């Protein structure tokens, strides 16, 4: 089983700008993101992510864990909208689709999965963009992991953190 999260943040920790993550993403980040998502059995996101990000076409099934059952992805035949907690949706998705999972959610779902020790790691991209919304403390987030590797490519810092404490 391999359950990793993927998140892009701006230099100030912002997780979105102008309504979604595209406002803080870079081309090199987007390429790495798309490559990761093609190598998994399914994606796990939250309802807010489904409403604000482009998930209308996905290369693999996408599981949306949301209390609101208003399906924002009704045009994606690979979208599954489940009224479950993130941990429950993850477990059900693994049974239905397979053990390779990429979580592409916001910080609250990531924190819940970290608290439940449900993640094997996280891929973070930190771009030079600032002035966005919903900032997180990157160092606090990665402090939950034992192994942290950093590389920088074209003004984007890539962090791969593995194995929860």
mmCIF file of C-alpha atoms in Angstrom:
data_model
loop_
_atom_site.group_PDB
_atom_site.id
_atom_site.type_symbol
_atom_site.label_atom_id
_atom_site.label_comp_id
_atom_site.label_asym_id
_atom_site.label_seq_id
_atom_site.Cartn_x
_atom_site.Cartn_y
_atom_site.Cartn_z
ATOM 1 C CA UNK A 1 0.000 0.000 0.000
ATOM 2 C CA UNK A 2 1.185 3.508 -0.800
ATOM 3 C CA UNK A 3 -0.833 6.507 0.332
ATOM 4 C CA UNK A 4 0.798 9.835 -0.470
ATOM 5 C CA UNK A 5 -0.586 13.346 -0.441
ATOM 6 C CA UNK A 6 0.300 16.022 -2.967
ATOM 7 C CA UNK A 7 0.075 19.738 -2.236
ATOM 8 C CA UNK A 8 1.346 22.930 -3.831
ATOM 9 C CA UNK A 9 1.855 26.026 -1.695
ATOM 10 C CA UNK A 10 3.152 29.503 -2.336
ATOM 11 C CA UNK A 11 6.251 30.890 -0.634
ATOM 12 C CA UNK A 12 4.003 32.338 2.081
ATOM 13 C CA UNK A 13 2.272 28.976 2.664
ATOM 14 C CA UNK A 14 -0.844 29.908 0.693
ATOM 15 C CA UNK A 15 -2.703 26.909 -0.698
ATOM 16 C CA UNK A 16 -4.777 28.772 -3.272
ATOM 17 C CA UNK A 17 -4.968 32.078 -5.105
ATOM 18 C CA UNK A 18 -7.893 33.453 -7.065
ATOM 19 C CA UNK A 19 -10.050 30.530 -5.964
ATOM 20 C CA UNK A 20 -7.873 27.490 -6.663
ATOM 21 C CA UNK A 21 -4.355 26.062 -6.684
ATOM 22 C CA UNK A 22 -3.611 27.063 -10.294
ATOM 23 C CA UNK A 23 -2.880 30.562 -9.018
ATOM 24 C CA UNK A 24 0.133 29.300 -7.047
ATOM 25 C CA UNK A 25 1.310 26.468 -9.318
ATOM 26 C CA UNK A 26 4.256 26.564 -11.733
ATOM 27 C CA UNK A 27 4.799 24.615 -14.933
ATOM 28 C CA UNK A 28 7.402 22.328 -13.370
ATOM 29 C CA UNK A 29 5.119 21.679 -10.387
ATOM 30 C CA UNK A 30 2.194 20.894 -12.697
ATOM 31 C CA UNK A 31 4.291 18.371 -14.666
ATOM 32 C CA UNK A 32 5.366 16.532 -11.495
ATOM 33 C CA UNK A 33 1.792 16.617 -10.191
ATOM 34 C CA UNK A 34 0.314 15.110 -13.378
ATOM 35 C CA UNK A 35 2.988 12.408 -13.501
ATOM 36 C CA UNK A 36 2.233 11.328 -9.907
ATOM 37 C CA UNK A 37 -1.499 11.180 -10.486
ATOM 38 C CA UNK A 38 -1.180 8.831 -13.494
ATOM 39 C CA UNK A 39 0.660 6.245 -11.373
ATOM 40 C CA UNK A 40 -2.039 5.589 -8.742
ATOM 41 C CA UNK A 41 -5.198 3.492 -8.448
ATOM 42 C CA UNK A 42 -7.338 6.445 -7.348
ATOM 43 C CA UNK A 43 -7.350 10.033 -6.095
ATOM 44 C CA UNK A 44 -8.877 11.136 -2.795
ATOM 45 C CA UNK A 45 -10.169 14.700 -2.465
ATOM 46 C CA UNK A 46 -12.649 16.659 -0.355
ATOM 47 C CA UNK A 47 -15.829 18.363 -1.455
ATOM 48 C CA UNK A 48 -14.325 21.859 -1.480
ATOM 49 C CA UNK A 49 -11.478 20.663 -3.703
ATOM 50 C CA UNK A 50 -14.032 19.063 -6.044
ATOM 51 C CA UNK A 51 -15.939 22.348 -6.265
ATOM 52 C CA UNK A 52 -12.924 24.606 -6.917
ATOM 53 C CA UNK A 53 -10.393 22.513 -8.841
ATOM 54 C CA UNK A 54 -10.655 20.914 -12.329
ATOM 55 C CA UNK A 55 -11.609 17.292 -11.623
ATOM 56 C CA UNK A 56 -14.121 16.885 -14.438
ATOM 57 C CA UNK A 57 -11.698 14.552 -16.268
ATOM 58 C CA UNK A 58 -9.253 12.356 -14.383
ATOM 59 C CA UNK A 59 -6.960 9.540 -15.565
ATOM 60 C CA UNK A 60 -8.056 7.364 -12.614
ATOM 61 C CA UNK A 61 -11.119 7.223 -10.345
ATOM 62 C CA UNK A 62 -11.538 10.142 -7.947
ATOM 63 C CA UNK A 63 -13.155 9.633 -4.543
ATOM 64 C CA UNK A 64 -14.724 12.718 -2.985
ATOM 65 C CA UNK A 65 -15.315 12.575 0.764
ATOM 66 C CA UNK A 66 -17.879 15.234 1.589
ATOM 67 C CA UNK A 67 -20.731 15.901 3.987
ATOM 68 C CA UNK A 68 -22.492 17.778 1.200
ATOM 69 C CA UNK A 69 -23.970 15.367 -1.284
ATOM 70 C CA UNK A 70 -24.281 17.979 -4.028
ATOM 71 C CA UNK A 71 -22.112 16.277 -6.634
ATOM 72 C CA UNK A 72 -19.968 18.892 -8.374
ATOM 73 C CA UNK A 73 -18.436 16.201 -10.598
ATOM 74 C CA UNK A 74 -21.548 14.591 -12.079
ATOM 75 C CA UNK A 75 -19.941 14.853 -15.538
ATOM 76 C CA UNK A 76 -16.961 12.674 -14.490
ATOM 77 C CA UNK A 77 -17.952 9.013 -14.765
ATOM 78 C CA UNK A 78 -14.926 8.113 -12.653
ATOM 79 C CA UNK A 79 -16.026 10.297 -9.709
ATOM 80 C CA UNK A 80 -17.421 8.705 -6.551
ATOM 81 C CA UNK A 81 -19.054 11.083 -4.051
ATOM 82 C CA UNK A 82 -19.118 9.467 -0.593
ATOM 83 C CA UNK A 83 -20.493 10.912 2.649
ATOM 84 C CA UNK A 84 -17.633 9.453 4.700
ATOM 85 C CA UNK A 85 -14.760 10.748 6.794
ATOM 86 C CA UNK A 86 -11.429 10.972 4.959
ATOM 87 C CA UNK A 87 -10.158 7.858 6.776
ATOM 88 C CA UNK A 88 -13.309 5.871 5.938
ATOM 89 C CA UNK A 89 -13.254 7.040 2.298
ATOM 90 C CA UNK A 90 -9.584 6.060 2.033
ATOM 91 C CA UNK A 91 -10.257 2.562 3.398
ATOM 92 C CA UNK A 92 -13.289 2.049 1.132
ATOM 93 C CA UNK A 93 -11.393 3.373 -1.903
ATOM 94 C CA UNK A 94 -8.482 0.996 -1.296
ATOM 95 C CA UNK A 95 -10.906 -1.956 -1.176
ATOM 96 C CA UNK A 96 -12.686 -0.825 -4.354
ATOM 97 C CA UNK A 97 -9.829 0.492 -6.519
ATOM 98 C CA UNK A 98 -6.462 -0.620 -5.110
ATOM 99 C CA UNK A 99 -3.727 0.379 -2.658
ATOM 100 C CA UNK A 100 -1.908 3.118 -4.606
ATOM 101 C CA UNK A 101 -3.518 6.403 -3.549
ATOM 102 C CA UNK A 102 -2.804 10.080 -4.120
ATOM 103 C CA UNK A 103 -4.572 12.483 -1.762
ATOM 104 C CA UNK A 104 -5.068 15.872 -3.430
ATOM 105 C CA UNK A 105 -7.053 17.622 -0.744
ATOM 106 C CA UNK A 106 -6.845 20.714 1.381
ATOM 107 C CA UNK A 107 -4.998 21.062 4.652
ATOM 108 C CA UNK A 108 -7.857 19.980 6.932
ATOM 109 C CA UNK A 109 -8.162 16.548 5.303
ATOM 110 C CA UNK A 110 -4.375 16.169 5.238
ATOM 111 C CA UNK A 111 -4.186 16.939 8.955
ATOM 112 C CA UNK A 112 -6.949 14.417 9.675
ATOM 113 C CA UNK A 113 -5.150 11.691 7.707
ATOM 114 C CA UNK A 114 -1.852 12.521 9.435
ATOM 115 C CA UNK A 115 -3.515 12.338 12.867
ATOM 116 C CA UNK A 116 -4.928 8.910 11.941
ATOM 117 C CA UNK A 117 -1.477 7.816 10.673
ATOM 118 C CA UNK A 118 -3.040 7.013 7.290
ATOM 119 C CA UNK A 119 -0.383 8.638 5.076
ATOM 120 C CA UNK A 120 2.913 7.107 3.986
ATOM 121 C CA UNK A 121 4.172 10.491 2.895
ATOM 122 C CA UNK A 122 3.555 13.815 1.232
ATOM 123 C CA UNK A 123 4.837 15.567 -1.869
ATOM 124 C CA UNK A 124 5.007 19.337 -1.385
ATOM 125 C CA UNK A 125 5.817 21.892 -4.046
ATOM 126 C CA UNK A 126 6.687 25.349 -2.793
ATOM 127 C CA UNK A 127 6.560 28.034 -5.462
ATOM 128 C CA UNK A 128 7.767 31.637 -5.254
ATOM 129 C CA UNK A 129 4.213 32.993 -5.575
ATOM 130 C CA UNK A 130 2.791 34.942 -2.633
ATOM 131 C CA UNK A 131 -0.429 36.716 -1.769
ATOM 132 C CA UNK A 132 -2.742 33.731 -1.872
ATOM 133 C CA UNK A 133 -5.289 32.344 0.533
ATOM 134 C CA UNK A 134 -5.607 29.664 3.225
ATOM 135 C CA UNK A 135 -1.954 29.551 4.328
ATOM 136 C CA UNK A 136 -0.496 26.556 6.124
ATOM 137 C CA UNK A 137 2.710 26.189 8.090
ATOM 138 C CA UNK A 138 4.797 23.908 5.878
ATOM 139 C CA UNK A 139 7.372 23.130 8.567
ATOM 140 C CA UNK A 140 4.622 22.106 11.001
ATOM 141 C CA UNK A 141 3.127 19.828 8.355
ATOM 142 C CA UNK A 142 6.371 18.050 7.470
ATOM 143 C CA UNK A 143 7.431 17.775 11.120
ATOM 144 C CA UNK A 144 5.045 14.805 11.282
ATOM 145 C CA UNK A 145 7.382 12.760 9.052
ATOM 146 C CA UNK A 146 10.715 11.062 9.743
ATOM 147 C CA UNK A 147 12.387 11.460 6.350
ATOM 148 C CA UNK A 148 12.373 14.797 4.507
ATOM 149 C CA UNK A 149 14.159 15.363 1.184
ATOM 150 C CA UNK A 150 14.324 18.754 -0.556
ATOM 151 C CA UNK A 151 15.293 19.656 -4.104
ATOM 152 C CA UNK A 152 14.906 22.870 -6.081
ATOM 153 C CA UNK A 153 14.100 23.045 -9.780
ATOM 154 C CA UNK A 154 13.307 26.288 -11.619
ATOM 155 C CA UNK A 155 12.336 28.346 -8.535
ATOM 156 C CA UNK A 156 10.140 25.554 -7.153
ATOM 157 C CA UNK A 157 11.181 23.671 -4.035
ATOM 158 C CA UNK A 158 10.086 20.044 -4.008
ATOM 159 C CA UNK A 159 9.795 18.296 -0.662
ATOM 160 C CA UNK A 160 9.173 14.603 -0.276
ATOM 161 C CA UNK A 161 8.428 13.631 3.313
ATOM 162 C CA UNK A 162 7.906 9.986 4.251
ATOM 163 C CA UNK A 163 6.840 7.796 7.132
ATOM 164 C CA UNK A 164 4.770 9.336 9.854
ATOM 165 C CA UNK A 165 6.257 9.656 13.328
#
